[in-house]
Amino acid sequence: MTESARETLYFQSLDEAVELLYRRIDGPLHVGAPLGLGKPHRLLNALYARAEREPARRLHLYTALSLDPPGAGKGLEARFLKPFAQRHFGDDYPRLAYVQALKRNALPAHMEVEEFYLQSGALLNSQAAQSRYASLNYTHVARALADRGVNAVVQKVAADPSGSGRLSLSCNTDLTFDAVDAIVARGLPRPVLIAEVDPLLPWLDGSAAVEASFFDAVVTPPGPYPKLFALPRQPVSDADYAIGFHASTLVRDGGTLQIGIGTLADALCHALVLRHTDNAAYWRVLGALGYDQGGESSGAGVSARGGAASGDVDLSSTRNAKAPVAPLEPFRVGLFGCSEMLNEGFRRLVEVGVIKRKVVDDLDLMRRLHEGRADAADLERLERDGEYLQGGFYLGSQDFYDWLRDLPEDRRRGISMRRISEVNELYGGNETLERLQRHDARFFNSCMMATALGAAVSDTLDDGRVVSGVGGQYNFVAMAHALPDARSVLMLRATRDSGGETRSNVVWNYAQATIPRHLRDVYVTEYGIADLRGKTDEDCIQAMVAVAAAGHQFPLLEDAMRHGKLPRATYRLSDRNDPQRLRDALAPLRAQGALPDYPLGSDFTAVEQRLVKALGWLKANTAGGGAKARTVFKALFSSGAADAEAMQRMGLAQPSGFGEKIQARLVALALRETA
């Protein structure tokens, strides 16, 4: 049946939509659902409830990033989180029933959930989620769905506010089109497609919009409508800021930008904003990090080979002169944003005019533009029809969704939601066009750990448990090597606190790797930039040691020498790689307002912001037995004015009982320590 001939059914009842699935599909249901925001929570919960009642019909769900608001926790965490979660997510937010079952290890035997990307750390202890995780590059997911014989796809959509009857895949164009095409190309029946309309989902036109007849059924459940899932914006630490500003020196005006998610990405975006809007303040931050006006840093990595068989090798004053440091003036041409995920940072970059370079899907025009032969008509068309931001899915705060919803039409047209095969891949489409559009690309992503030989650990612990997933990281790393002027930049904090100990995130080796070392490119920690592309193992090790934290560098050198990767020598290291020195260097800039705690806005009230900082300090200072004892002792025997508003917010203004009184003392201490 052709799309134009297909009869689209309309429902208000979720149960009627589920009934359609059961009626149209014989045997097991193999249901695909988008990742993140585009997942139709209410429809999926209705499907789960039906499947629970009918164990004779197996249900296989294929999806990713099943978003679940944080649980209340216990103790001080519960006191803080419960009121915040009620306000931020709403009491009526439809938690996914299958996620709750996975967390309890109670998924019924006739149901199976297979995800290729997990909400970070949320399902580490779920046996079913861990065993049925599929490690897939984002661009290979559509093929995998065809392999599994997916016979239904359910998706949240937006309705055209003009009343045309068209629907927009809005936040998730990433996989639906690719998956349907892959399934049909395999010779399988076109899957049953059901859309759930959410009036709160922003409308995006262009490649995101389809006729209603694309779907077999459209369900518009009655209100009230729960809030869209919004990621709470987190505070940016000194280490995060140092990483973001180091990374920002690699971005070239007129180039292409891809960024991931999290506070490292937030810090990078703030650095780019400051570079454009207050270049003097931007340079003050770089100066604090050791850069001179030439854009080089005395602590930014290693470029010179220190290969003497004996004697001293000085790593303390080398600079990464071969790193792709760009001119660091404000952006004149601006950047083209092309990222699998659009988020808060892109909003800010568009607002201040950093993201503004436009592209069109016209090879001849892009070639003329690239060669400097574009005429007035070309430039007029570029301005009228060009796109400055392309993505496969979006996820962010309520402010971000409001921004998308309220954009003027001419500005909204410049945002194009596309298939993931177009955004994350060069091959299989118009490769020549995409190469012209994506010149001087910088692909920024985060990782958990990196080895001294250049492999990245981004998604899996050494015991095999999955924290998140590879997602599109490999795609962008590989693309950086395929484009002649592109770079992949993986950002990571030099250390982490674990079990009361500070451990290095730059390690000699690790049991799991997300990015193999033969694709090593650029790494950034708070202590600088390590440019590894094309380097020998010896040079890579020296560069990674130079950006590791003090106290963790010599063990790496010793491992390298023991395994014959470095010559036996005396290595002199910089004393700059110290967190206290970093805090001291950035403190004046914090006080001046150049480095705000929440550079992209906050979802916390003013008192909650103070509490977030205080509770973070408390967590760090009670991580081990000895540290906990010292902190409790200090709390019991120290005095000072209490933050009455914060104590009231935590329900500890008038503590009763010994336990509450200890909690009140600890919170009061933490607030004083972080004031």
XYZ file of C-alpha atoms in Angstrom:
675
model
C 0.000 0.000 0.000
C 1.424 3.403 -0.902
C 1.642 6.186 1.646
C -1.004 8.231 -0.135
C -3.372 5.252 -0.203
C -2.827 4.263 3.412
C -5.733 5.044 5.699
C -4.552 6.781 8.843
C -6.630 6.060 11.906
C -7.099 8.652 14.640
C -7.584 7.824 18.310
C -7.875 9.638 21.588
C -7.561 6.433 23.563
C -4.090 4.967 24.147
C -5.660 1.542 24.661
C -7.292 1.711 21.229
C -3.904 2.455 19.660
C -2.411 -0.542 21.469
C -5.321 -2.685 20.322
C -4.472 -1.718 16.745
C -0.948 -3.056 17.217
C -2.207 -6.350 18.605
C -4.724 -6.651 15.790
C -2.357 -5.766 12.939
C 0.599 -7.895 14.068
C 0.580 -11.675 14.306
C 2.826 -13.335 16.836
C 5.503 -11.526 18.853
C 5.582 -7.749 18.826
C 8.970 -6.313 17.888
C 8.536 -2.630 18.684
C 11.018 0.156 18.026
C 10.855 3.462 19.891
C 13.073 6.563 19.542
C 15.671 7.472 22.089
C 15.254 10.261 24.584
C 12.522 12.852 24.272
C 10.729 11.272 21.304
C 9.789 8.181 23.245
C 5.974 8.155 23.751
C 5.932 7.362 27.466
C 2.153 7.112 27.885
C 1.704 4.915 24.821
C 4.549 2.650 25.891
C 3.102 2.349 29.382
C -0.275 1.377 27.887
C 1.526 -1.208 25.740
C 3.390 -2.554 28.779
C 0.149 -2.859 30.758
C -1.469 -4.799 27.900
C 1.558 -7.053 27.524
C 1.520 -7.819 31.259
C -2.031 -9.113 30.886
C -1.223 -11.271 27.856
C 1.921 -13.308 28.538
C 1.203 -15.507 25.524
C 2.250 -12.639 23.224
C 5.944 -11.865 23.535
C 6.969 -8.208 23.506
C 10.432 -7.134 22.330
C 11.216 -3.440 22.698
C 14.185 -1.868 20.896
C 15.151 1.619 21.990
C 17.792 3.750 23.725
C 18.164 6.413 26.394
C 15.021 5.612 28.364
C 14.827 8.793 30.405
C 13.775 8.423 34.017
C 13.682 11.239 36.600
C 16.039 10.733 39.545
C 14.725 8.781 42.481
C 14.360 10.485 45.832
C 17.317 8.633 47.326
C 17.733 8.753 51.075
C 19.063 11.012 53.779
C 20.237 14.454 52.698
C 19.934 13.502 49.034
C 16.227 12.801 49.500
C 15.692 16.061 51.372
C 17.147 17.968 48.439
C 15.889 15.934 45.485
C 12.256 15.261 46.345
C 11.033 18.893 46.300
C 13.193 19.669 43.256
C 11.965 16.650 41.265
C 8.344 17.463 42.061
C 8.783 20.984 40.756
C 11.049 20.189 37.798
C 9.406 17.056 36.395
C 5.911 17.341 37.859
C 4.054 14.821 39.981
C 2.302 13.495 36.879
C 5.434 12.666 34.864
C 4.817 9.196 33.350
C 7.757 7.112 34.471
C 8.346 4.270 32.029
C 6.958 1.072 33.502
C 9.544 -1.134 31.804
C 12.383 0.977 33.243
C 11.019 0.553 36.759
C 10.821 -3.201 36.146
C 14.400 -3.262 34.829
C 15.664 -1.411 37.894
C 13.934 -3.943 40.157
C 15.177 -6.857 38.018
C 11.500 -7.724 37.648
C 10.850 -7.579 33.896
C 8.342 -10.333 33.012
C 9.852 -13.356 31.290
C 7.856 -12.835 28.092
C 9.196 -9.277 27.673
C 12.604 -8.207 26.464
C 14.088 -4.714 26.301
C 17.154 -4.098 24.178
C 18.854 -0.711 24.299
C 21.915 0.593 22.484
C 22.434 3.580 24.799
C 21.589 3.758 28.507
C 20.882 6.729 30.741
C 24.338 7.214 32.232
C 24.901 4.877 35.185
C 21.187 4.279 35.734
C 21.119 0.557 34.911
C 24.484 -0.698 36.137
C 22.749 -3.168 38.464
C 20.027 -4.344 36.103
C 20.814 -7.847 34.911
C 18.320 -7.716 32.057
C 19.485 -4.299 30.840
C 23.140 -5.303 30.982
C 22.699 -8.665 29.291
C 20.453 -7.303 26.524
C 22.516 -4.177 25.829
C 23.503 -3.917 22.161
C 26.847 -2.239 21.502
C 26.168 -0.425 18.250
C 27.499 2.618 16.482
C 24.585 5.006 16.107
C 24.663 4.753 12.310
C 24.341 0.946 12.466
C 21.172 0.886 14.555
C 18.751 1.019 11.616
C 20.427 -2.020 10.093
C 20.196 -3.837 13.431
C 16.470 -3.062 13.684
C 15.948 -4.613 10.261
C 17.973 -7.660 11.369
C 15.629 -8.058 14.339
C 12.511 -7.871 12.204
C 10.971 -4.820 13.859
C 7.268 -4.821 12.963
C 6.115 -1.661 14.750
C 7.484 1.797 15.553
C 5.926 4.174 18.080
C 6.959 7.813 18.317
C 6.034 11.091 19.980
C 5.321 13.864 17.460
C 4.279 17.517 17.267
C 1.220 18.715 15.363
C 1.468 21.617 12.922
C 0.193 24.688 14.808
C -1.177 26.087 11.546
C -3.728 23.262 11.462
C -2.459 21.687 8.224
C -2.732 18.217 9.738
C 0.954 17.513 9.145
C 3.097 16.032 11.901
C 6.696 16.671 12.891
C 9.118 14.073 14.210
C 10.574 17.172 15.886
C 13.042 15.965 18.515
C 13.796 12.595 16.873
C 14.328 12.387 13.140
C 17.438 10.371 13.904
C 16.389 6.772 13.261
C 12.737 6.463 12.229
C 13.219 7.210 8.528
C 16.416 5.145 8.307
C 14.854 2.219 10.172
C 11.718 2.093 8.024
C 13.814 2.221 4.847
C 16.163 -0.502 6.106
C 13.275 -2.792 7.054
C 11.533 -2.388 3.710
C 14.807 -2.806 1.799
C 15.261 -6.137 3.583
C 12.011 -7.296 1.944
C 10.078 -7.208 5.221
C 6.633 -5.643 5.607
C 6.631 -1.947 6.412
C 6.279 -1.685 10.204
C 3.086 -0.419 11.771
C 3.761 3.220 12.670
C 1.874 4.888 15.515
C 2.345 8.520 16.496
C 1.447 10.001 19.870
C 0.821 13.747 19.591
C 2.218 15.871 22.405
C 1.020 19.500 22.254
C 4.041 20.585 24.307
C 6.589 19.299 21.785
C 8.027 22.126 19.644
C 7.079 22.129 15.961
C 9.990 21.882 13.508
C 9.289 21.861 9.794
C 11.428 20.918 6.804
C 12.952 17.469 6.841
C 11.337 16.743 10.235
C 7.758 17.135 8.944
C 5.625 14.448 7.280
C 2.060 14.065 6.165
C -0.129 12.332 8.722
C -0.461 9.459 6.242
C 3.150 8.499 7.017
C 1.679 6.904 10.141
C -0.876 4.122 10.349
C -2.427 5.665 13.425
C -2.254 8.945 15.291
C -3.285 9.045 18.931
C -3.938 12.326 20.764
C -4.648 11.428 24.374
C -6.581 14.013 26.371
C -4.815 16.410 28.723
C -3.463 17.461 31.054
C -0.097 16.904 29.396
C 2.947 16.138 31.546
C 6.009 18.332 31.180
C 8.606 17.330 28.626
C 11.566 15.591 30.200
C 14.144 18.299 30.907
C 17.739 17.686 31.898
C 18.651 19.625 35.060
C 21.595 21.892 34.262
C 24.570 21.173 36.508
C 27.234 23.533 37.936
C 30.499 23.825 36.041
C 33.619 23.152 38.108
C 37.067 24.721 37.787
C 38.363 21.571 36.097
C 35.446 21.660 33.649
C 36.156 25.287 32.807
C 39.848 24.641 32.260
C 38.997 21.804 29.888
C 36.437 23.921 28.041
C 38.794 26.851 27.555
C 41.677 24.642 26.423
C 39.313 22.990 23.935
C 38.000 26.331 22.672
C 41.445 27.237 21.320
C 41.065 24.477 18.729
C 37.961 25.955 17.063
C 38.473 27.818 13.796
C 36.265 30.624 12.605
C 34.222 29.541 9.603
C 34.386 25.905 10.671
C 31.956 23.236 11.844
C 31.061 22.326 15.414
C 29.800 19.140 17.037
C 29.484 18.884 20.813
C 28.253 16.282 23.253
C 26.403 16.776 26.495
C 27.344 17.521 30.082
C 29.286 20.132 31.985
C 32.398 19.787 29.823
C 30.319 20.734 26.787
C 28.704 23.556 28.789
C 32.153 24.898 29.686
C 33.296 24.721 26.059
C 30.219 26.598 24.889
C 30.728 29.301 27.523
C 34.348 29.662 26.429
C 33.271 30.135 22.808
C 30.619 32.647 23.881
C 33.176 34.617 25.891
C 35.702 34.478 23.057
C 33.083 36.101 20.809
C 31.339 38.546 23.152
C 34.131 39.569 25.558
C 37.461 38.651 24.032
C 39.434 40.477 26.724
C 37.803 38.395 29.473
C 38.374 35.259 27.367
C 42.088 36.058 27.233
C 42.200 36.681 30.977
C 40.999 33.108 31.487
C 43.520 31.782 28.969
C 46.242 33.780 30.684
C 45.337 32.168 33.998
C 45.710 28.790 32.290
C 49.199 29.656 31.035
C 48.556 30.829 27.481
C 50.394 33.722 25.898
C 48.888 35.975 23.229
C 50.159 33.632 20.535
C 47.638 31.040 21.653
C 50.234 28.637 23.029
C 50.401 27.231 26.545
C 53.405 26.239 28.557
C 51.356 23.412 30.016
C 49.381 22.356 26.972
C 51.021 19.059 26.177
C 54.134 17.719 24.488
C 55.308 18.147 20.929
C 59.061 17.634 21.144
C 60.431 14.099 21.230
C 62.473 13.433 24.335
C 64.074 10.237 23.133
C 67.446 10.236 24.851
C 68.503 6.819 26.035
C 69.770 8.314 29.269
C 69.931 11.646 31.079
C 67.120 14.118 31.654
C 63.932 14.475 29.612
C 62.235 17.754 30.512
C 58.442 17.569 30.242
C 57.895 20.597 32.467
C 58.241 23.392 29.930
C 57.329 21.793 26.609
C 54.441 23.235 24.678
C 52.118 21.600 22.231
C 53.252 23.775 19.339
C 51.862 21.391 16.751
C 48.375 21.295 18.261
C 45.756 22.834 15.954
C 45.500 26.071 17.928
C 43.395 28.563 15.959
C 43.386 32.358 15.884
C 41.353 33.342 18.910
C 39.552 36.507 17.873
C 35.747 36.883 17.900
C 33.936 34.930 15.199
C 33.498 36.890 11.983
C 32.177 34.171 9.665
C 30.799 32.031 12.495
C 30.343 28.292 12.815
C 28.017 25.749 11.230
C 26.563 23.409 13.852
C 26.264 19.771 12.793
C 25.749 17.452 15.746
C 23.784 14.303 16.464
C 22.350 16.048 19.529
C 21.211 19.653 19.746
C 21.226 21.000 23.269
C 21.486 23.991 25.573
C 24.932 24.996 24.393
C 23.842 25.345 20.792
C 20.991 27.611 21.855
C 23.413 29.989 23.529
C 25.866 29.888 20.619
C 23.074 30.770 18.194
C 21.799 33.575 20.423
C 25.170 35.361 20.594
C 26.049 34.859 16.931
C 28.758 32.175 17.118
C 26.632 29.634 15.244
C 25.649 31.514 12.088
C 27.485 30.053 9.066
C 24.846 28.695 6.696
C 24.937 25.816 4.237
C 22.553 24.623 1.535
C 22.105 21.230 -0.077
C 23.331 22.472 -3.446
C 26.700 21.091 -4.493
C 27.404 23.694 -7.163
C 26.561 26.611 -4.877
C 28.649 25.200 -2.002
C 31.553 24.647 -4.395
C 31.337 28.238 -5.651
C 31.180 29.461 -2.073
C 34.191 27.347 -1.095
C 36.200 28.639 -4.053
C 35.227 32.272 -3.492
C 33.150 32.444 -6.695
C 29.707 32.928 -5.133
C 27.755 35.822 -6.618
C 25.028 38.023 -5.133
C 22.290 35.576 -6.115
C 24.159 32.735 -4.381
C 24.554 34.766 -1.211
C 20.904 35.797 -1.281
C 19.817 32.167 -1.579
C 22.222 31.142 1.170
C 20.743 33.753 3.465
C 17.160 32.817 2.566
C 17.346 29.009 2.421
C 20.526 28.211 4.315
C 20.723 26.146 7.495
C 23.047 27.032 10.359
C 22.249 24.059 12.602
C 21.624 20.404 11.763
C 20.958 17.591 14.224
C 19.472 14.143 14.616
C 17.767 14.620 17.983
C 17.513 17.250 20.686
C 17.335 17.206 24.453
C 17.729 19.972 27.004
C 16.014 22.197 29.532
C 12.535 23.696 29.531
C 14.203 26.967 28.502
C 15.658 25.203 25.476
C 12.272 23.807 24.455
C 10.675 27.242 24.913
C 13.386 28.748 22.720
C 12.682 26.264 19.926
C 8.938 26.820 20.268
C 9.169 30.621 20.229
C 11.784 31.144 17.522
C 10.665 33.434 14.673
C 9.840 31.383 11.614
C 12.786 32.660 9.578
C 15.180 31.629 12.379
C 13.486 28.270 12.927
C 13.928 27.426 9.235
C 17.678 27.519 9.769
C 17.455 24.500 12.104
C 17.190 21.197 10.267
C 16.464 17.887 11.987
C 17.825 15.028 9.884
C 18.459 11.310 9.700
C 21.378 10.123 11.772
C 22.872 8.605 8.619
C 23.176 12.146 7.250
C 24.520 13.839 10.382
C 26.920 11.206 11.737
C 28.183 9.780 8.466
C 29.961 10.954 5.320
C 29.335 7.892 3.205
C 26.223 6.636 1.464
C 24.829 10.074 0.623
C 26.253 13.136 -1.074
C 29.760 12.868 0.330
C 31.229 15.655 -1.806
C 28.555 18.089 -0.638
C 28.971 17.173 3.023
C 32.738 17.592 2.817
C 32.246 21.137 1.552
C 29.664 21.904 4.226
C 31.728 20.479 7.111
C 35.119 22.072 6.495
C 37.380 22.754 9.489
C 35.195 20.489 11.619
C 35.845 20.064 15.322
C 34.083 17.135 16.956
C 34.039 17.488 20.763
C 32.998 14.564 22.938
C 33.642 13.392 26.490
C 35.159 10.192 27.775
C 35.607 8.647 31.206
C 39.238 7.606 30.859
C 42.028 7.519 28.321
C 45.093 5.332 28.108
C 48.611 6.653 27.757
C 48.686 5.028 24.318
C 45.614 6.949 23.158
C 42.598 4.635 23.511
C 39.415 6.123 24.986
C 37.113 4.583 27.587
C 33.696 6.211 27.268
C 30.918 3.763 28.006
C 31.890 0.525 29.767
C 33.571 -0.443 33.041
C 36.414 -2.946 33.144
C 34.041 -5.664 34.386
C 31.920 -5.286 31.234
C 29.003 -3.395 32.773
C 27.761 -0.636 30.516
C 27.515 2.886 31.893
C 25.984 4.478 28.792
C 26.959 3.385 25.291
C 29.134 4.258 22.324
C 26.318 6.227 20.670
C 27.760 8.419 17.939
C 31.204 8.958 19.445
C 32.962 6.483 17.179
C 31.159 7.951 14.160
C 32.543 11.422 14.808
C 36.044 10.201 15.672
C 36.152 8.255 12.415
C 34.733 11.234 10.480
C 37.458 13.471 11.879
C 40.028 11.166 10.299
C 38.094 11.020 7.025
C 37.878 14.810 6.626
C 41.268 16.344 5.778
C 40.926 19.428 7.993
C 38.860 17.976 10.873
C 39.898 16.987 14.383
C 38.336 14.732 16.995
C 38.718 16.153 20.497
C 37.965 13.906 23.469
C 37.654 15.742 26.782
C 38.111 14.201 30.215
C 38.869 15.242 33.766
C 42.367 14.223 34.835
C 41.126 12.570 38.050
C 38.009 11.246 39.746
C 37.133 10.574 43.374
C 36.224 6.956 44.035
C 35.783 5.271 47.391
C 37.515 8.088 49.219
C 40.524 7.999 46.871
C 41.577 10.270 44.038
C 42.284 8.171 40.963
C 43.757 9.100 37.625
C 41.590 9.062 34.523
C 44.741 8.811 32.419
C 45.690 5.158 32.824
C 48.262 2.823 31.347
C 45.647 0.396 30.008
C 42.041 -0.629 30.570
C 40.025 -3.763 29.902
C 37.437 -1.981 27.749
C 37.955 0.635 25.033
C 35.377 2.653 23.110
C 37.829 4.303 20.719
C 40.866 2.227 19.675
C 44.272 3.819 19.869
C 44.798 3.744 16.113
C 42.117 6.462 15.933
C 43.807 8.629 18.572
C 43.665 12.326 17.842
C 43.368 15.119 20.439
C 42.751 14.731 24.189
C 42.072 17.619 26.561
C 42.214 17.606 30.360
C 42.194 20.550 32.731
C 45.983 20.558 32.419
C 46.208 21.011 28.677
C 46.014 19.548 25.196
C 47.620 16.316 24.020
C 47.873 16.106 20.236
C 48.340 12.425 19.395
C 47.442 12.247 15.721
C 50.047 10.334 13.749
C 52.459 10.230 16.681
C 54.623 7.342 17.828
C 53.784 5.534 21.052
C 56.672 7.251 22.798
C 55.406 10.703 21.844
C 51.830 9.799 22.748
C 52.852 8.650 26.217
C 54.795 11.837 26.879
C 51.891 13.985 25.710
C 49.367 12.118 27.871
C 51.639 12.189 30.912
C 51.977 15.951 30.460
C 48.184 16.401 30.845
C 47.777 13.928 33.709
C 47.489 15.147 37.289
C 50.486 15.573 39.560
C 51.017 12.450 41.621
C 49.714 10.240 38.818
C 52.361 10.995 36.189
C 55.323 8.971 37.425
C 53.376 5.687 37.636
C 52.521 6.114 33.944
C 56.162 6.770 33.079
C 57.254 3.755 35.105
C 54.755 1.505 33.302
C 55.947 2.821 29.950
C 59.618 2.275 30.782
C 58.933 -1.181 32.221
C 57.202 -2.248 29.006
C 59.856 -0.785 26.724
C 57.728 2.082 25.441
C 59.922 4.848 26.889
C 63.700 4.985 27.340
C 65.072 4.746 30.863
C 65.644 8.361 31.810
C 64.974 10.993 34.452
C 61.792 12.912 33.655
C 61.169 16.387 35.035
C 57.487 17.266 35.278
C 55.560 20.485 35.642
C 54.204 21.481 39.045
C 51.243 23.181 37.348
C 49.132 20.020 37.169
C 47.629 20.474 40.593
C 43.947 21.081 41.401
C 44.672 23.648 44.120
C 46.880 25.665 41.768
C 44.080 25.541 39.212
C 41.504 26.713 41.749
C 43.780 29.547 42.850
C 44.395 30.615 39.248
C 40.694 30.722 38.377
C 39.377 32.145 41.677
C 39.749 35.819 40.644
C 37.882 35.103 37.412
C 35.133 33.384 39.379
C 34.871 36.475 41.566
C 34.748 38.753 38.502
C 31.839 36.798 37.024
C 33.739 35.530 33.977
C 33.229 31.918 35.115
C 29.697 31.578 36.532
C 28.584 28.369 38.216
C 25.750 27.967 35.689
C 26.875 29.517 32.394
C 23.841 28.306 30.426
C 21.220 29.058 33.065
C 20.006 27.043 36.017
C 16.960 25.004 36.928
C 17.749 25.431 40.615
C 16.592 28.312 42.754
C 19.228 30.562 44.328
C 19.084 28.669 47.615
C 19.233 25.317 45.787
C 22.343 26.492 43.954
C 24.029 27.112 47.277
C 22.909 23.697 48.466
C 24.163 21.923 45.335
C 27.622 23.319 45.991
C 27.465 22.495 49.695
C 26.192 18.962 49.218
C 28.874 18.362 46.600
C 31.523 19.429 49.107
C 29.960 17.212 51.744
C 29.929 14.193 49.452
C 33.602 14.673 48.577
C 34.559 15.081 52.237
C 32.686 12.040 53.544
C 33.671 9.575 50.804
C 36.048 7.527 52.934
C 35.829 6.368 56.543
C 38.587 8.645 57.775
C 37.331 11.661 55.834
C 33.799 11.075 57.087
C 34.922 10.906 60.703
C 36.961 14.109 60.376
C 34.067 15.954 58.730
C 31.527 14.819 61.325
C 33.910 15.826 64.137
C 34.421 19.245 62.561
C 30.668 19.695 62.117
C 29.971 18.843 65.748
C 32.572 21.151 67.219
C 32.578 24.101 64.842
C 30.271 27.058 65.029
C 29.165 29.871 62.804
C 26.119 31.519 61.349
C 23.739 29.142 59.622
C 22.144 29.819 56.239
C 18.574 29.939 57.538
C 16.964 29.820 54.090
C 19.012 26.784 53.065
C 18.303 24.980 56.328
C 14.589 25.660 55.853
C 14.739 24.314 52.281
C 16.314 21.095 53.595
C 13.722 20.741 56.362
C 16.434 21.077 58.985
C 15.634 24.469 60.483
C 14.358 22.760 63.618
C 15.933 19.283 63.659
C 14.496 16.681 66.000
C 16.322 13.595 67.121
C 20.026 12.806 67.035
C 20.119 11.849 63.330
C 18.522 15.070 62.117
C 20.737 17.153 64.376
C 23.851 15.523 62.864
C 22.478 16.164 59.366
C 21.789 19.792 60.234
C 25.313 20.243 61.582
C 26.837 18.695 58.444
C 24.775 20.841 56.068
C 25.554 23.996 58.046
C 29.276 23.196 57.910
C 29.162 22.487 54.172
C 27.333 25.757 53.510
C 29.978 27.702 55.438
C 32.825 25.900 53.660
C 31.410 26.718 50.219
C 30.071 30.219 50.867
